[in-house]
Amino acid sequence: MLSINPQLSIIDITHKIENYDVAHAAFVLKSVFREFPKGTIHLVAMNGTSNITDGFIGVKHEEHIFLGPNNGILSLLFETEPGIVVQFADIHLKESTFPAKDILAPIAAKVASGAAIHDFGGPLGQFRKMVPRHVKANKKEITGHVIRIDNYGNLITNIEKTVFDKLNPGKFRIKFSREILTHLHQTYDLVEPGDCFAFFNSLGLLEIGINHGHGGDLLGLRYDSPVFVEFITETNIIE
């Protein structure tokens, strides 16, 4: 990319995505892309040679541009349909064992230098999609799942603070593995080492774990494990 335009500012978000883990890649990019200026080009190098990849696409959403393989990963970034999706034309593609470098990087550099993604292909009505796990919520309970385990073993769920705040009558039980918590904490260190914690993190998602311990291993939880928030009302107490 720098050989095309030496003035480009290139920022590595991460090179530590688990191998072949599309959900991990999508979670990281979805969590951080809004921290970059509008107009940023995000290059996604994930499973580009997979047999489910149907070419390469450019997507414009919330004034950010995403370039990546058409294998479903980009669909996991958005809650709504993106405004523009472009299928890159064959003339811009080549046989490659490293398409992120040989195909997407040159297009990214040219778009960052002033070209439009439409210059490299035409509109794509439907791109490959994956369906993420959604919470189930009612006045009695929220049922969510672990969507990420970080390097410390802390478990991030898909239970959003906005949903919790809307339904919470004041008393609740957070249930996971064999543990039950009845209140939220502000951060990891407000419980003793070895004790469980639960709080809403900077992403607005419920995070659980064990202070100074690997929550995933010690609690027997992994990606997609269920987590429950049970709301306590007077009716529940009578029952």
PDB file of C-alpha atoms in Angstrom:
ATOM      1  CA  MET A   1       0.000   0.000   0.000  1.00  0.00           C
ATOM      2  CA  LEU A   2       2.832   2.390   0.767  1.00  0.00           C
ATOM      3  CA  SER A   3       4.344   1.675  -2.651  1.00  0.00           C
ATOM      4  CA  ILE A   4       1.133   3.075  -4.162  1.00  0.00           C
ATOM      5  CA  ASN A   5       0.902   6.057  -1.832  1.00  0.00           C
ATOM      6  CA  PRO A   6       3.747   6.682   0.674  1.00  0.00           C
ATOM      7  CA  GLN A   7       1.578   9.253   2.488  1.00  0.00           C
ATOM      8  CA  LEU A   8      -0.978   6.733   3.698  1.00  0.00           C
ATOM      9  CA  SER A   9      -1.525   6.255   7.399  1.00  0.00           C
ATOM     10  CA  ILE A  10      -1.765   2.522   8.053  1.00  0.00           C
ATOM     11  CA  ILE A  11      -2.889   1.269  11.466  1.00  0.00           C
ATOM     12  CA  ASP A  12      -2.849  -2.383  12.438  1.00  0.00           C
ATOM     13  CA  ILE A  13      -5.902  -3.129  14.564  1.00  0.00           C
ATOM     14  CA  THR A  14      -4.660  -6.617  15.372  1.00  0.00           C
ATOM     15  CA  HIS A  15      -2.830  -9.630  14.006  1.00  0.00           C
ATOM     16  CA  LYS A  16      -4.016 -11.840  16.862  1.00  0.00           C
ATOM     17  CA  ILE A  17      -7.307 -13.119  15.526  1.00  0.00           C
ATOM     18  CA  GLU A  18      -7.748 -16.832  16.218  1.00  0.00           C
ATOM     19  CA  ASN A  19      -7.127 -18.853  13.059  1.00  0.00           C
ATOM     20  CA  TYR A  20     -10.261 -19.171  10.908  1.00  0.00           C
ATOM     21  CA  ASP A  21     -12.386 -17.570  13.656  1.00  0.00           C
ATOM     22  CA  VAL A  22     -14.716 -15.317  11.673  1.00  0.00           C
ATOM     23  CA  ALA A  23     -16.776 -14.468  14.770  1.00  0.00           C
ATOM     24  CA  HIS A  24     -13.638 -13.224  16.568  1.00  0.00           C
ATOM     25  CA  ALA A  25     -12.613 -11.030  13.626  1.00  0.00           C
ATOM     26  CA  ALA A  26     -16.089  -9.560  13.271  1.00  0.00           C
ATOM     27  CA  PHE A  27     -16.367  -8.892  17.007  1.00  0.00           C
ATOM     28  CA  VAL A  28     -13.070  -6.990  17.109  1.00  0.00           C
ATOM     29  CA  LEU A  29     -13.773  -4.863  14.045  1.00  0.00           C
ATOM     30  CA  LYS A  30     -17.365  -4.128  15.072  1.00  0.00           C
ATOM     31  CA  SER A  31     -16.086  -3.037  18.488  1.00  0.00           C
ATOM     32  CA  VAL A  32     -13.517  -0.549  17.199  1.00  0.00           C
ATOM     33  CA  PHE A  33     -14.367   0.765  13.740  1.00  0.00           C
ATOM     34  CA  ARG A  34     -16.356   3.753  15.035  1.00  0.00           C
ATOM     35  CA  GLU A  35     -13.263   4.910  16.948  1.00  0.00           C
ATOM     36  CA  PHE A  36     -11.660   5.755  13.581  1.00  0.00           C
ATOM     37  CA  PRO A  37     -12.507   8.885  11.539  1.00  0.00           C
ATOM     38  CA  LYS A  38     -15.323   8.688   9.037  1.00  0.00           C
ATOM     39  CA  GLY A  39     -13.928   7.845   5.618  1.00  0.00           C
ATOM     40  CA  THR A  40     -11.491   5.278   7.039  1.00  0.00           C
ATOM     41  CA  ILE A  41     -10.904   2.196   4.895  1.00  0.00           C
ATOM     42  CA  HIS A  42     -10.937  -1.051   6.876  1.00  0.00           C
ATOM     43  CA  LEU A  43      -9.192  -4.003   5.236  1.00  0.00           C
ATOM     44  CA  VAL A  44     -10.364  -7.400   6.464  1.00  0.00           C
ATOM     45  CA  ALA A  45      -7.940 -10.261   5.824  1.00  0.00           C
ATOM     46  CA  MET A  46      -9.863 -13.309   7.004  1.00  0.00           C
ATOM     47  CA  ASN A  47     -10.446 -16.646   5.254  1.00  0.00           C
ATOM     48  CA  GLY A  48      -9.970 -15.043   1.847  1.00  0.00           C
ATOM     49  CA  THR A  49      -9.157 -18.375   0.204  1.00  0.00           C
ATOM     50  CA  SER A  50     -11.988 -20.311   1.884  1.00  0.00           C
ATOM     51  CA  ASN A  51     -14.234 -22.369  -0.366  1.00  0.00           C
ATOM     52  CA  ILE A  52     -17.227 -20.344   0.889  1.00  0.00           C
ATOM     53  CA  THR A  53     -15.678 -17.091  -0.325  1.00  0.00           C
ATOM     54  CA  ASP A  54     -17.543 -15.696  -3.325  1.00  0.00           C
ATOM     55  CA  GLY A  55     -15.157 -13.067  -4.623  1.00  0.00           C
ATOM     56  CA  PHE A  56     -14.248  -9.833  -2.864  1.00  0.00           C
ATOM     57  CA  ILE A  57     -16.401  -6.846  -2.027  1.00  0.00           C
ATOM     58  CA  GLY A  58     -16.367  -3.289  -0.820  1.00  0.00           C
ATOM     59  CA  VAL A  59     -19.010  -2.045   1.596  1.00  0.00           C
ATOM     60  CA  LYS A  60     -19.811   1.518   2.645  1.00  0.00           C
ATOM     61  CA  HIS A  61     -21.604   1.860   5.973  1.00  0.00           C
ATOM     62  CA  GLU A  62     -21.864   4.804   8.370  1.00  0.00           C
ATOM     63  CA  GLU A  63     -19.361   6.630   6.132  1.00  0.00           C
ATOM     64  CA  HIS A  64     -16.742   3.918   6.708  1.00  0.00           C
ATOM     65  CA  ILE A  65     -15.495   1.650   3.919  1.00  0.00           C
ATOM     66  CA  PHE A  66     -14.837  -2.048   4.434  1.00  0.00           C
ATOM     67  CA  LEU A  67     -12.948  -4.260   1.992  1.00  0.00           C
ATOM     68  CA  GLY A  68     -12.919  -8.009   2.413  1.00  0.00           C
ATOM     69  CA  PRO A  69     -13.888 -11.432   1.145  1.00  0.00           C
ATOM     70  CA  ASN A  70     -17.527 -12.160   0.397  1.00  0.00           C
ATOM     71  CA  ASN A  71     -17.734 -14.987   2.932  1.00  0.00           C
ATOM     72  CA  GLY A  72     -20.189 -13.534   5.458  1.00  0.00           C
ATOM     73  CA  ILE A  73     -17.746 -11.787   7.762  1.00  0.00           C
ATOM     74  CA  LEU A  74     -18.747  -8.257   6.752  1.00  0.00           C
ATOM     75  CA  SER A  75     -22.430  -9.006   7.355  1.00  0.00           C
ATOM     76  CA  LEU A  76     -21.653  -9.563  11.055  1.00  0.00           C
ATOM     77  CA  LEU A  77     -20.546  -5.942  11.451  1.00  0.00           C
ATOM     78  CA  PHE A  78     -23.877  -4.270  10.823  1.00  0.00           C
ATOM     79  CA  GLU A  79     -27.269  -4.259  12.513  1.00  0.00           C
ATOM     80  CA  THR A  80     -28.887  -2.820   9.363  1.00  0.00           C
ATOM     81  CA  GLU A  81     -28.302  -3.271   5.649  1.00  0.00           C
ATOM     82  CA  PRO A  82     -25.231  -1.313   4.475  1.00  0.00           C
ATOM     83  CA  GLY A  83     -25.901   1.515   2.055  1.00  0.00           C
ATOM     84  CA  ILE A  84     -23.481   0.443  -0.693  1.00  0.00           C
ATOM     85  CA  VAL A  85     -22.083  -2.976  -1.590  1.00  0.00           C
ATOM     86  CA  VAL A  86     -19.742  -3.397  -4.575  1.00  0.00           C
ATOM     87  CA  GLN A  87     -18.556  -6.687  -6.067  1.00  0.00           C
ATOM     88  CA  PHE A  88     -15.009  -6.204  -7.339  1.00  0.00           C
ATOM     89  CA  ALA A  89     -14.796  -7.010 -11.033  1.00  0.00           C
ATOM     90  CA  ASP A  90     -12.730  -9.923 -12.327  1.00  0.00           C
ATOM     91  CA  ILE A  91     -10.346  -7.531 -14.056  1.00  0.00           C
ATOM     92  CA  HIS A  92      -9.144  -6.397 -10.623  1.00  0.00           C
ATOM     93  CA  LEU A  93      -8.811  -9.940  -9.267  1.00  0.00           C
ATOM     94  CA  LYS A  94      -6.083 -12.498  -9.734  1.00  0.00           C
ATOM     95  CA  GLU A  95      -5.263 -15.996  -8.641  1.00  0.00           C
ATOM     96  CA  SER A  96      -3.558 -15.573  -5.304  1.00  0.00           C
ATOM     97  CA  THR A  97      -2.750 -17.490  -2.155  1.00  0.00           C
ATOM     98  CA  PHE A  98      -2.619 -14.142  -0.318  1.00  0.00           C
ATOM     99  CA  PRO A  99      -5.590 -12.114  -1.604  1.00  0.00           C
ATOM    100  CA  ALA A 100      -5.462  -9.582   1.240  1.00  0.00           C
ATOM    101  CA  LYS A 101      -2.063  -8.484  -0.098  1.00  0.00           C
ATOM    102  CA  ASP A 102      -2.456  -9.065  -3.829  1.00  0.00           C
ATOM    103  CA  ILE A 103      -6.089  -7.980  -4.300  1.00  0.00           C
ATOM    104  CA  LEU A 104      -7.446  -5.958  -1.404  1.00  0.00           C
ATOM    105  CA  ALA A 105      -4.366  -3.959  -0.398  1.00  0.00           C
ATOM    106  CA  PRO A 106      -3.941  -2.240  -3.806  1.00  0.00           C
ATOM    107  CA  ILE A 107      -7.652  -1.396  -3.920  1.00  0.00           C
ATOM    108  CA  ALA A 108      -7.523  -0.074  -0.348  1.00  0.00           C
ATOM    109  CA  ALA A 109      -4.545   2.143  -1.172  1.00  0.00           C
ATOM    110  CA  LYS A 110      -6.244   3.544  -4.270  1.00  0.00           C
ATOM    111  CA  VAL A 111      -9.530   4.202  -2.465  1.00  0.00           C
ATOM    112  CA  ALA A 112      -7.633   5.909   0.362  1.00  0.00           C
ATOM    113  CA  SER A 113      -5.930   8.033  -2.293  1.00  0.00           C
ATOM    114  CA  GLY A 114      -9.196   9.282  -3.755  1.00  0.00           C
ATOM    115  CA  ALA A 115     -10.688   6.514  -5.894  1.00  0.00           C
ATOM    116  CA  ALA A 116     -14.223   5.250  -5.276  1.00  0.00           C
ATOM    117  CA  ILE A 117     -15.042   1.618  -4.585  1.00  0.00           C
ATOM    118  CA  HIS A 118     -17.358   1.809  -7.632  1.00  0.00           C
ATOM    119  CA  ASP A 119     -14.230   2.249  -9.769  1.00  0.00           C
ATOM    120  CA  PHE A 120     -13.379  -1.404  -9.107  1.00  0.00           C
ATOM    121  CA  GLY A 121     -16.700  -3.113  -9.713  1.00  0.00           C
ATOM    122  CA  GLY A 122     -20.463  -2.863  -9.802  1.00  0.00           C
ATOM    123  CA  PRO A 123     -23.345  -2.920  -7.317  1.00  0.00           C
ATOM    124  CA  LEU A 124     -24.056  -6.195  -5.560  1.00  0.00           C
ATOM    125  CA  GLY A 125     -27.643  -6.663  -4.503  1.00  0.00           C
ATOM    126  CA  GLN A 126     -27.100  -9.498  -2.064  1.00  0.00           C
ATOM    127  CA  PHE A 127     -23.859 -10.472  -0.374  1.00  0.00           C
ATOM    128  CA  ARG A 128     -23.137 -13.582   1.664  1.00  0.00           C
ATOM    129  CA  LYS A 129     -24.511 -13.308   5.184  1.00  0.00           C
ATOM    130  CA  MET A 130     -24.101 -14.988   8.522  1.00  0.00           C
ATOM    131  CA  VAL A 131     -26.634 -14.791  11.340  1.00  0.00           C
ATOM    132  CA  PRO A 132     -25.221 -13.840  14.755  1.00  0.00           C
ATOM    133  CA  ARG A 133     -26.611 -15.080  18.041  1.00  0.00           C
ATOM    134  CA  HIS A 134     -29.362 -12.806  19.372  1.00  0.00           C
ATOM    135  CA  VAL A 135     -30.568 -12.476  22.934  1.00  0.00           C
ATOM    136  CA  LYS A 136     -34.049 -13.517  23.976  1.00  0.00           C
ATOM    137  CA  ALA A 137     -35.565 -11.029  26.376  1.00  0.00           C
ATOM    138  CA  ASN A 138     -38.830 -10.568  28.229  1.00  0.00           C
ATOM    139  CA  LYS A 139     -39.944  -9.110  31.567  1.00  0.00           C
ATOM    140  CA  LYS A 140     -38.813 -12.236  33.404  1.00  0.00           C
ATOM    141  CA  GLU A 141     -35.462 -13.058  31.866  1.00  0.00           C
ATOM    142  CA  ILE A 142     -32.740 -12.260  29.356  1.00  0.00           C
ATOM    143  CA  THR A 143     -31.059 -15.238  27.754  1.00  0.00           C
ATOM    144  CA  GLY A 144     -27.737 -14.421  26.120  1.00  0.00           C
ATOM    145  CA  HIS A 145     -24.530 -16.168  25.115  1.00  0.00           C
ATOM    146  CA  VAL A 146     -20.784 -15.772  25.418  1.00  0.00           C
ATOM    147  CA  ILE A 147     -19.519 -14.192  22.213  1.00  0.00           C
ATOM    148  CA  ARG A 148     -15.868 -13.671  23.126  1.00  0.00           C
ATOM    149  CA  ILE A 149     -13.307 -14.872  25.676  1.00  0.00           C
ATOM    150  CA  ASP A 150     -10.388 -12.454  26.014  1.00  0.00           C
ATOM    151  CA  ASN A 151      -6.744 -13.228  26.779  1.00  0.00           C
ATOM    152  CA  TYR A 152      -7.430 -13.117  30.523  1.00  0.00           C
ATOM    153  CA  GLY A 153     -10.286 -15.590  30.305  1.00  0.00           C
ATOM    154  CA  ASN A 154     -12.964 -12.953  30.861  1.00  0.00           C
ATOM    155  CA  LEU A 155     -16.212 -13.735  29.060  1.00  0.00           C
ATOM    156  CA  ILE A 156     -18.001 -11.087  27.013  1.00  0.00           C
ATOM    157  CA  THR A 157     -21.663 -11.743  26.311  1.00  0.00           C
ATOM    158  CA  ASN A 158     -24.153 -10.340  23.815  1.00  0.00           C
ATOM    159  CA  ILE A 159     -26.392  -9.008  26.616  1.00  0.00           C
ATOM    160  CA  GLU A 160     -26.583  -5.249  26.125  1.00  0.00           C
ATOM    161  CA  LYS A 161     -26.827  -2.710  28.933  1.00  0.00           C
ATOM    162  CA  THR A 162     -29.634  -0.873  27.130  1.00  0.00           C
ATOM    163  CA  VAL A 163     -31.784  -4.019  27.148  1.00  0.00           C
ATOM    164  CA  PHE A 164     -30.915  -4.782  30.778  1.00  0.00           C
ATOM    165  CA  ASP A 165     -31.706  -1.233  31.930  1.00  0.00           C
ATOM    166  CA  LYS A 166     -35.046  -1.249  30.130  1.00  0.00           C
ATOM    167  CA  LEU A 167     -36.225  -4.503  31.747  1.00  0.00           C
ATOM    168  CA  ASN A 168     -34.535  -4.386  35.164  1.00  0.00           C
ATOM    169  CA  PRO A 169     -37.107  -3.912  37.968  1.00  0.00           C
ATOM    170  CA  GLY A 170     -34.340  -3.375  40.523  1.00  0.00           C
ATOM    171  CA  LYS A 171     -33.517  -6.911  41.620  1.00  0.00           C
ATOM    172  CA  PHE A 172     -32.015  -9.608  39.465  1.00  0.00           C
ATOM    173  CA  ARG A 173     -29.906 -12.753  39.389  1.00  0.00           C
ATOM    174  CA  ILE A 174     -27.122 -13.312  36.855  1.00  0.00           C
ATOM    175  CA  LYS A 175     -26.725 -17.055  36.321  1.00  0.00           C
ATOM    176  CA  PHE A 176     -23.840 -18.747  34.530  1.00  0.00           C
ATOM    177  CA  SER A 177     -22.217 -22.119  34.996  1.00  0.00           C
ATOM    178  CA  ARG A 178     -22.945 -22.951  38.670  1.00  0.00           C
ATOM    179  CA  GLU A 179     -22.680 -19.314  39.780  1.00  0.00           C
ATOM    180  CA  ILE A 180     -25.354 -16.784  40.743  1.00  0.00           C
ATOM    181  CA  LEU A 181     -24.621 -13.082  41.216  1.00  0.00           C
ATOM    182  CA  THR A 182     -27.188 -10.626  42.523  1.00  0.00           C
ATOM    183  CA  HIS A 183     -25.454  -7.335  41.798  1.00  0.00           C
ATOM    184  CA  LEU A 184     -23.169  -5.716  39.272  1.00  0.00           C
ATOM    185  CA  HIS A 185     -19.621  -4.474  39.869  1.00  0.00           C
ATOM    186  CA  GLN A 186     -17.827  -1.462  38.428  1.00  0.00           C
ATOM    187  CA  THR A 187     -14.667  -3.287  37.379  1.00  0.00           C
ATOM    188  CA  TYR A 188     -12.668  -6.494  37.798  1.00  0.00           C
ATOM    189  CA  ASP A 189     -10.888  -5.657  41.043  1.00  0.00           C
ATOM    190  CA  LEU A 190     -13.943  -4.919  43.180  1.00  0.00           C
ATOM    191  CA  VAL A 191     -14.140  -8.593  44.112  1.00  0.00           C
ATOM    192  CA  GLU A 192     -11.539 -10.681  45.893  1.00  0.00           C
ATOM    193  CA  PRO A 193      -9.104 -12.759  43.797  1.00  0.00           C
ATOM    194  CA  GLY A 194     -10.848 -15.984  42.894  1.00  0.00           C
ATOM    195  CA  ASP A 195     -14.347 -14.493  43.131  1.00  0.00           C
ATOM    196  CA  CYS A 196     -16.723 -13.985  40.213  1.00  0.00           C
ATOM    197  CA  PHE A 197     -17.596 -10.562  38.854  1.00  0.00           C
ATOM    198  CA  ALA A 198     -20.147  -9.162  36.412  1.00  0.00           C
ATOM    199  CA  PHE A 199     -20.327  -5.677  34.936  1.00  0.00           C
ATOM    200  CA  PHE A 200     -21.188  -3.859  31.740  1.00  0.00           C
ATOM    201  CA  ASN A 201     -17.977  -3.052  29.899  1.00  0.00           C
ATOM    202  CA  SER A 202     -17.035  -0.096  27.701  1.00  0.00           C
ATOM    203  CA  LEU A 203     -18.857  -1.724  24.780  1.00  0.00           C
ATOM    204  CA  GLY A 204     -22.085  -1.784  26.785  1.00  0.00           C
ATOM    205  CA  LEU A 205     -21.996  -5.591  26.972  1.00  0.00           C
ATOM    206  CA  LEU A 206     -22.283  -7.778  30.046  1.00  0.00           C
ATOM    207  CA  GLU A 207     -18.879  -9.197  30.963  1.00  0.00           C
ATOM    208  CA  ILE A 208     -18.361 -11.953  33.513  1.00  0.00           C
ATOM    209  CA  GLY A 209     -15.342 -13.774  34.852  1.00  0.00           C
ATOM    210  CA  ILE A 210     -13.105 -14.514  37.825  1.00  0.00           C
ATOM    211  CA  ASN A 211     -10.730 -11.927  39.276  1.00  0.00           C
ATOM    212  CA  HIS A 212      -7.134 -13.138  38.815  1.00  0.00           C
ATOM    213  CA  GLY A 213      -8.408 -16.340  37.209  1.00  0.00           C
ATOM    214  CA  HIS A 214      -9.268 -17.662  33.761  1.00  0.00           C
ATOM    215  CA  GLY A 215     -13.043 -17.534  33.843  1.00  0.00           C
ATOM    216  CA  GLY A 216     -13.484 -19.615  30.711  1.00  0.00           C
ATOM    217  CA  ASP A 217     -11.477 -22.536  32.072  1.00  0.00           C
ATOM    218  CA  LEU A 218     -12.514 -22.333  35.715  1.00  0.00           C
ATOM    219  CA  LEU A 219     -16.213 -21.898  34.998  1.00  0.00           C
ATOM    220  CA  GLY A 220     -16.295 -24.376  32.135  1.00  0.00           C
ATOM    221  CA  LEU A 221     -17.671 -21.739  29.758  1.00  0.00           C
ATOM    222  CA  ARG A 222     -16.747 -21.209  26.135  1.00  0.00           C
ATOM    223  CA  TYR A 223     -17.969 -19.441  23.008  1.00  0.00           C
ATOM    224  CA  ASP A 224     -21.783 -19.702  22.758  1.00  0.00           C
ATOM    225  CA  SER A 225     -22.262 -20.834  26.390  1.00  0.00           C
ATOM    226  CA  PRO A 226     -25.569 -19.509  27.785  1.00  0.00           C
ATOM    227  CA  VAL A 227     -25.800 -16.720  30.366  1.00  0.00           C
ATOM    228  CA  PHE A 228     -29.070 -15.767  32.052  1.00  0.00           C
ATOM    229  CA  VAL A 229     -30.327 -12.629  33.764  1.00  0.00           C
ATOM    230  CA  GLU A 230     -33.415 -13.428  35.819  1.00  0.00           C
ATOM    231  CA  PHE A 231     -35.474 -10.482  37.021  1.00  0.00           C
ATOM    232  CA  ILE A 232     -37.008 -10.691  40.490  1.00  0.00           C
ATOM    233  CA  THR A 233     -40.466  -9.205  40.980  1.00  0.00           C
ATOM    234  CA  GLU A 234     -43.008  -9.571  43.753  1.00  0.00           C
ATOM    235  CA  THR A 235     -44.788 -12.181  41.659  1.00  0.00           C
ATOM    236  CA  ASN A 236     -41.554 -14.152  41.283  1.00  0.00           C
ATOM    237  CA  ILE A 237     -40.997 -14.063  45.050  1.00  0.00           C
ATOM    238  CA  ILE A 238     -44.508 -15.419  45.755  1.00  0.00           C
ATOM    239  CA  GLU A 239     -43.956 -18.193  43.237  1.00  0.00           C
TER     240      GLU A 239
END
